[in-house]
Structures are given as C-alpha cells and as structure tokens.
PDB file of C-alpha atoms in Angstrom:
ATOM      1  CA  UNK A 191     146.037 146.181  84.625  1.00 46.00           C
ATOM      2  CA  UNK A 192     149.027 145.710  86.502  1.00 45.00           C
ATOM      3  CA  UNK A 193     147.626 142.252  87.268  1.00 42.00           C
ATOM      4  CA  UNK A 194     147.451 141.457  83.769  1.00 42.00           C
ATOM      5  CA  UNK A 195     151.370 142.527  83.263  1.00 41.00           C
ATOM      6  CA  UNK A 196     152.409 140.186  86.182  1.00 42.00           C
ATOM      7  CA  UNK A 197     150.606 137.124  84.711  1.00 44.00           C
ATOM      8  CA  UNK A 198     152.481 137.821  81.242  1.00 44.00           C
ATOM      9  CA  UNK A 199     155.860 138.433  83.335  1.00 50.00           C
ATOM     10  CA  UNK A 200     155.557 135.130  84.625  1.00 49.00           C
ATOM     11  CA  UNK A 201     155.687 131.864  83.010  1.00 52.00           C
ATOM     12  CA  UNK A 202     154.981 129.852  85.995  1.00 50.00           C
ATOM     13  CA  UNK A 203     151.425 131.399  86.448  1.00 49.00           C
ATOM     14  CA  UNK A 204     150.594 131.259  83.031  1.00 47.00           C
ATOM     15  CA  UNK A 205     151.481 127.278  82.851  1.00 49.00           C
ATOM     16  CA  UNK A 206     149.279 126.787  86.039  1.00 48.00           C
ATOM     17  CA  UNK A 207     146.467 128.816  84.880  1.00 48.00           C
ATOM     18  CA  UNK A 208     146.767 127.128  81.009  1.00 51.00           C
ATOM     19  CA  UNK A 209     146.676 123.837  83.272  1.00 52.00           C
ATOM     20  CA  UNK A 210     143.605 124.613  85.266  1.00 52.00           C
ATOM     21  CA  UNK A 211     141.751 125.520  82.078  1.00 51.00           C
ATOM     22  CA  UNK A 212     141.692 122.039  80.640  1.00 54.00           C
ATOM     23  CA  UNK A 213     140.093 120.851  83.196  1.00 51.00           C
ATOM     24  CA  UNK A 214     137.087 122.981  83.214  1.00 49.00           C
ATOM     25  CA  UNK A 215     135.602 121.538  79.850  1.00 47.00           C
ATOM     26  CA  UNK A 216     136.244 118.059  81.362  1.00 47.00           C
ATOM     27  CA  UNK A 217     134.504 118.800  84.680  1.00 51.00           C
ATOM     28  CA  UNK A 218     131.381 120.508  82.786  1.00 43.00           C
ATOM     29  CA  UNK A 219     131.062 117.782  80.634  1.00 49.00           C
ATOM     30  CA  UNK A 220     130.963 115.503  83.678  1.00 48.00           C
ATOM     31  CA  UNK A 221     128.406 117.455  85.451  1.00 46.00           C
ATOM     32  CA  UNK A 222     126.056 117.744  82.614  1.00 45.00           C
ATOM     33  CA  UNK A 223     126.431 113.640  82.028  1.00 42.00           C
ATOM     34  CA  UNK A 224     125.831 113.309  85.729  1.00 45.00           C
ATOM     35  CA  UNK A 225     122.797 115.253  86.189  1.00 46.00           C
ATOM     36  CA  UNK A 226     121.123 114.129  83.130  1.00 42.00           C
ATOM     37  CA  UNK A 227     117.544 112.656  84.134  1.00 41.00           C
ATOM     38  CA  UNK A 228     116.595 109.323  83.517  1.00 44.00           C
ATOM     39  CA  UNK A 229     114.160 109.389  80.859  1.00 41.00           C
ATOM     40  CA  UNK A 230     114.635 105.861  80.018  1.00 50.00           C
ATOM     41  CA  UNK A 231     110.817 105.092  78.800  1.00 54.00           C
ATOM     42  CA  UNK A 232     112.122 101.948  77.406  1.00 73.00           C
ATOM     43  CA  UNK A 233     111.620  98.376  78.349  1.00 81.00           C
ATOM     44  CA  UNK A 234     115.562  97.757  78.404  1.00 86.00           C
ATOM     45  CA  UNK A 235     115.762 100.250  81.588  1.00 91.00           C
ATOM     46  CA  UNK A 236     113.123  98.488  83.193  1.00 94.00           C
ATOM     47  CA  UNK A 237     114.812  94.898  82.302  1.00 94.00           C
ATOM     48  CA  UNK A 238     118.318  96.261  83.669  1.00 95.00           C
ATOM     49  CA  UNK A 239     115.972  97.147  86.775  1.00 96.00           C
ATOM     50  CA  UNK A 240     114.475  93.971  86.960  1.00 96.00           C
ATOM     51  CA  UNK A 241     117.479  91.674  86.486  1.00 95.00           C
ATOM     52  CA  UNK A 242     119.591  93.672  88.891  1.00 96.00           C
ATOM     53  CA  UNK A 243     116.667  93.297  91.712  1.00 96.00           C
ATOM     54  CA  UNK A 244     115.802  89.665  90.569  1.00 96.00           C
ATOM     55  CA  UNK A 245     119.495  88.789  91.107  1.00 95.00           C
ATOM     56  CA  UNK A 246     119.589  90.592  94.485  1.00 95.00           C
ATOM     57  CA  UNK A 247     116.617  89.192  96.284  1.00 95.00           C
ATOM     58  CA  UNK A 248     116.736  85.432  94.915  1.00 94.00           C
ATOM     59  CA  UNK A 249     120.762  85.474  95.975  1.00 93.00           C
ATOM     60  CA  UNK A 250     119.063  86.861  99.609  1.00 93.00           C
ATOM     61  CA  UNK A 251     121.238  90.243  98.866  1.00 94.00           C
ATOM     62  CA  UNK A 252     117.932  92.205 100.649  1.00 94.00           C
ATOM     63  CA  UNK A 253     119.817  94.994 101.259  1.00 95.00           C
ATOM     64  CA  UNK A 254     120.831  95.573  97.516  1.00 96.00           C
ATOM     65  CA  UNK A 255     117.106  94.652  96.470  1.00 96.00           C
ATOM     66  CA  UNK A 256     115.721  97.355  98.204  1.00 95.00           C
ATOM     67  CA  UNK A 257     117.798  99.830  96.501  1.00 96.00           C
ATOM     68  CA  UNK A 258     115.617  98.880  93.416  1.00 97.00           C
ATOM     69  CA  UNK A 259     112.106  98.697  95.097  1.00 96.00           C
ATOM     70  CA  UNK A 260     109.540 101.697  96.004  1.00 96.00           C
ATOM     71  CA  UNK A 261     109.689 102.592  99.713  1.00 95.00           C
ATOM     72  CA  UNK A 262     106.455 101.104 100.460  1.00 95.00           C
ATOM     73  CA  UNK A 263     107.528  97.927  99.197  1.00 95.00           C
ATOM     74  CA  UNK A 264     110.620  97.454 100.999  1.00 92.00           C
ATOM     75  CA  UNK A 265     108.523  96.490 104.330  1.00 94.00           C
ATOM     76  CA  UNK A 266     108.104  92.923 102.371  1.00 93.00           C
ATOM     77  CA  UNK A 267     111.892  92.844 102.142  1.00 92.00           C
ATOM     78  CA  UNK A 268     112.224  93.647 105.699  1.00 94.00           C
ATOM     79  CA  UNK A 269     109.754  91.024 106.873  1.00 93.00           C
ATOM     80  CA  UNK A 270     111.424  88.179 104.806  1.00 92.00           C
ATOM     81  CA  UNK A 271     114.997  89.455 106.129  1.00 93.00           C
ATOM     82  CA  UNK A 272     113.590  89.051 109.812  1.00 93.00           C
ATOM     83  CA  UNK A 273     112.356  85.702 109.039  1.00 91.00           C
ATOM     84  CA  UNK A 274     115.459  83.972 108.169  1.00 92.00           C
ATOM     85  CA  UNK A 275     117.105  81.770 111.061  1.00 93.00           C
ATOM     86  CA  UNK A 276     120.460  80.373 111.717  1.00 94.00           C
ATOM     87  CA  UNK A 277     119.434  77.467 110.195  1.00 94.00           C
ATOM     88  CA  UNK A 278     117.909  79.165 107.018  1.00 93.00           C
ATOM     89  CA  UNK A 279     121.550  80.633 106.727  1.00 93.00           C
ATOM     90  CA  UNK A 280     123.100  77.405 106.982  1.00 93.00           C
ATOM     91  CA  UNK A 281     121.336  75.931 104.277  1.00 93.00           C
ATOM     92  CA  UNK A 282     121.867  78.721 102.208  1.00 92.00           C
ATOM     93  CA  UNK A 283     125.767  78.401 103.001  1.00 92.00           C
ATOM     94  CA  UNK A 284     125.535  74.230 101.999  1.00 92.00           C
ATOM     95  CA  UNK A 285     123.557  75.063  98.648  1.00 90.00           C
ATOM     96  CA  UNK A 286     125.201  77.655  96.910  1.00 86.00           C
ATOM     97  CA  UNK A 287     123.449  77.903  93.524  1.00 87.00           C
ATOM     98  CA  UNK A 288     124.175  79.695  90.636  1.00 87.00           C
ATOM     99  CA  UNK A 289     120.583  81.419  89.909  1.00 92.00           C
ATOM    100  CA  UNK A 290     119.466  82.421  86.707  1.00 94.00           C
ATOM    101  CA  UNK A 291     116.809  84.868  85.724  1.00 94.00           C
ATOM    102  CA  UNK A 292     115.402  85.659  82.445  1.00 94.00           C
ATOM    103  CA  UNK A 293     112.579  87.908  81.773  1.00 93.00           C
ATOM    104  CA  UNK A 294     109.567  86.925  79.316  1.00 88.00           C
ATOM    105  CA  UNK A 295     106.590  88.561  78.233  1.00 84.00           C
ATOM    106  CA  UNK A 296     107.717  92.065  79.789  1.00 88.00           C
ATOM    107  CA  UNK A 297     105.169  94.848  78.876  1.00 89.00           C
ATOM    108  CA  UNK A 298     104.923  98.766  79.437  1.00 89.00           C
ATOM    109  CA  UNK A 299     101.810 100.222  79.885  1.00 86.00           C
ATOM    110  CA  UNK A 300      99.574 103.037  81.515  1.00 71.00           C
ATOM    111  CA  UNK A 301     101.224 105.865  79.555  1.00 81.00           C
ATOM    112  CA  UNK A 302     104.724 104.003  79.946  1.00 81.00           C
ATOM    113  CA  UNK A 303     104.789 104.332  83.787  1.00 91.00           C
ATOM    114  CA  UNK A 304     104.131 100.671  84.466  1.00 94.00           C
ATOM    115  CA  UNK A 305     105.721  97.915  83.511  1.00 94.00           C
ATOM    116  CA  UNK A 306     104.854  94.091  83.770  1.00 94.00           C
ATOM    117  CA  UNK A 307     106.828  91.112  83.259  1.00 94.00           C
ATOM    118  CA  UNK A 308     106.954  87.486  83.803  1.00 94.00           C
ATOM    119  CA  UNK A 309     110.534  86.087  84.924  1.00 94.00           C
ATOM    120  CA  UNK A 310     111.894  82.634  84.971  1.00 96.00           C
ATOM    121  CA  UNK A 311     114.363  82.120  87.836  1.00 95.00           C
ATOM    122  CA  UNK A 312     116.350  78.559  87.528  1.00 94.00           C
ATOM    123  CA  UNK A 313     118.299  77.346  90.400  1.00 91.00           C
ATOM    124  CA  UNK A 314     117.273  78.992  93.385  1.00 94.00           C
ATOM    125  CA  UNK A 315     116.504  78.368  96.885  1.00 92.00           C
ATOM    126  CA  UNK A 316     113.182  79.109  98.381  1.00 92.00           C
ATOM    127  CA  UNK A 317     113.360  79.233 101.954  1.00 91.00           C
ATOM    128  CA  UNK A 318     110.196  77.185 103.541  1.00 85.00           C
ATOM    129  CA  UNK A 319     108.008  77.786 106.680  1.00 82.00           C
ATOM    130  CA  UNK A 320     110.550  76.428 108.677  1.00 79.00           C
ATOM    131  CA  UNK A 321     114.529  75.350 107.991  1.00 79.00           C
ATOM    132  CA  UNK A 322     112.816  71.762 107.526  1.00 82.00           C
ATOM    133  CA  UNK A 323     110.779  72.981 104.123  1.00 87.00           C
ATOM    134  CA  UNK A 324     113.207  74.715 102.867  1.00 90.00           C
ATOM    135  CA  UNK A 325     114.733  73.483  98.951  1.00 92.00           C
ATOM    136  CA  UNK A 326     116.442  74.343  95.763  1.00 93.00           C
ATOM    137  CA  UNK A 327     114.177  74.932  93.092  1.00 92.00           C
ATOM    138  CA  UNK A 328     115.074  73.823  89.348  1.00 93.00           C
ATOM    139  CA  UNK A 329     113.091  76.464  88.041  1.00 94.00           C
ATOM    140  CA  UNK A 330     109.752  78.609  88.322  1.00 95.00           C
ATOM    141  CA  UNK A 331     107.874  81.826  86.974  1.00 95.00           C
ATOM    142  CA  UNK A 332     107.112  85.036  89.037  1.00 95.00           C
ATOM    143  CA  UNK A 333     105.289  88.022  88.305  1.00 95.00           C
ATOM    144  CA  UNK A 334     106.640  91.186  88.803  1.00 95.00           C
ATOM    145  CA  UNK A 335     105.506  94.970  88.282  1.00 95.00           C
ATOM    146  CA  UNK A 336     107.667  97.745  87.700  1.00 96.00           C
ATOM    147  CA  UNK A 337     106.698 101.477  88.360  1.00 96.00           C
ATOM    148  CA  UNK A 338     108.346 104.652  86.781  1.00 95.00           C
ATOM    149  CA  UNK A 339     108.730 107.211  89.438  1.00 94.00           C
ATOM    150  CA  UNK A 340     110.892 110.437  88.881  1.00 92.00           C
ATOM    151  CA  UNK A 341     112.323 108.866  86.104  1.00 92.00           C
ATOM    152  CA  UNK A 342     113.334 105.529  87.570  1.00 95.00           C
ATOM    153  CA  UNK A 343     111.953 102.113  87.013  1.00 96.00           C
ATOM    154  CA  UNK A 344     111.260 100.930  90.721  1.00 97.00           C
ATOM    155  CA  UNK A 345     109.885  97.371  91.716  1.00 96.00           C
ATOM    156  CA  UNK A 346     106.698  97.646  93.011  1.00 95.00           C
ATOM    157  CA  UNK A 347     105.152  94.587  94.987  1.00 93.00           C
ATOM    158  CA  UNK A 348     102.247  93.937  97.754  1.00 91.00           C
ATOM    159  CA  UNK A 349     104.017  90.610  99.026  1.00 89.00           C
ATOM    160  CA  UNK A 350     106.485  88.476  98.747  1.00 88.00           C
ATOM    161  CA  UNK A 351     107.334  87.294  95.041  1.00 86.00           C
ATOM    162  CA  UNK A 352     104.990  84.352  94.251  1.00 80.00           C
ATOM    163  CA  UNK A 353     105.224  81.770  91.798  1.00 79.00           C
ATOM    164  CA  UNK A 354     103.483  81.967  88.758  1.00 67.00           C
ATOM    165  CA  UNK A 355     102.383  78.438  88.909  1.00 63.00           C
ATOM    166  CA  UNK A 356      98.908  77.230  90.402  1.00 49.00           C
ATOM    167  CA  UNK A 357      98.534  76.283  93.698  1.00 46.00           C
ATOM    168  CA  UNK A 358      97.322  72.490  94.321  1.00 47.00           C
ATOM    169  CA  UNK A 359      94.449  73.621  96.921  1.00 43.00           C
TER     170      UNK A 359
END
C-alpha cells in the first residue's frame, strides 16, 4: 500500500512507468512475429529461396549459397570453392557479368515437401577443368531440387549443378 501512495505522489515515477508500458505491446508483437514458424508451403516460398541460392551460386558467393542448402549438400560447394585457382579469380574479375535467373516449371510434390524446378540462367561464368577452359555462357538450363525441412525450403544437391542440356558424348 505504501508503494502505491509513493507511486501516486511522484509524477516522475508515474511518467516513467507509463512510458515503459508503451513498449510492452510493441515488444510482444515483435516477439510473436519473430517466433512464427515458416509454414510457407507455396511455390512462391520455394522460388524465393531458389532465386537467392542461384544468385549467390552463379555469382560465386558460395558462403551465402550454403545458407540455402541442406547440410549434406554443402560438401559440393566446399568442393567447388576448393578448386578455384588464382587464374579463375582473375577471369571472374575480368568478366564481370550481370547474371539473370528465371525459374521455369517449378512443381511441389510428395506431400508439399519436395519442389523440383528448372532454372534458366543467362550471362554467367562457367569455370572449366582449368583456367584455359573458363567461359562466359550466354544461357543454359539447370534442374534443381528443394526439400522442406523444419518449415524451411533448402536446396538439395547430389553434385554440382549440371546443365540441363544433353551431352554430346
């Protein structure tokens, strides 16, 4: 009771407490929004992840690309990164290109947990088996699979992305 009287007599304390109450609803709202699970079963959610991953991968931002991949798929990015030479880096810097990615034929299957898509990539650098075989590719298609894990879409690969075009072999 003494606390209540002291509280009411002091205008400063009343203002401080009232201002702090303003922040509680804001804090609770932010907390609720941040803790919402990502239940995006839509193709748009998968497309967003696919676009982010493809942009990072085809622009050699392998660290960012790994953020969008399953843990077991990360070994392929590490493999690609470990094979980049100084000559490859010089080629990439000398041929700055504006890579464009378009998603085609995306389809969710198997109980909304697998998303298969074909991406059309234009104007990108393809590193060869050695620096003499590096080239800028006008356009090519790639097949990519995403899986839903713990509510998030992730890229799953069983190797480095390969062209959708048929080999001449």
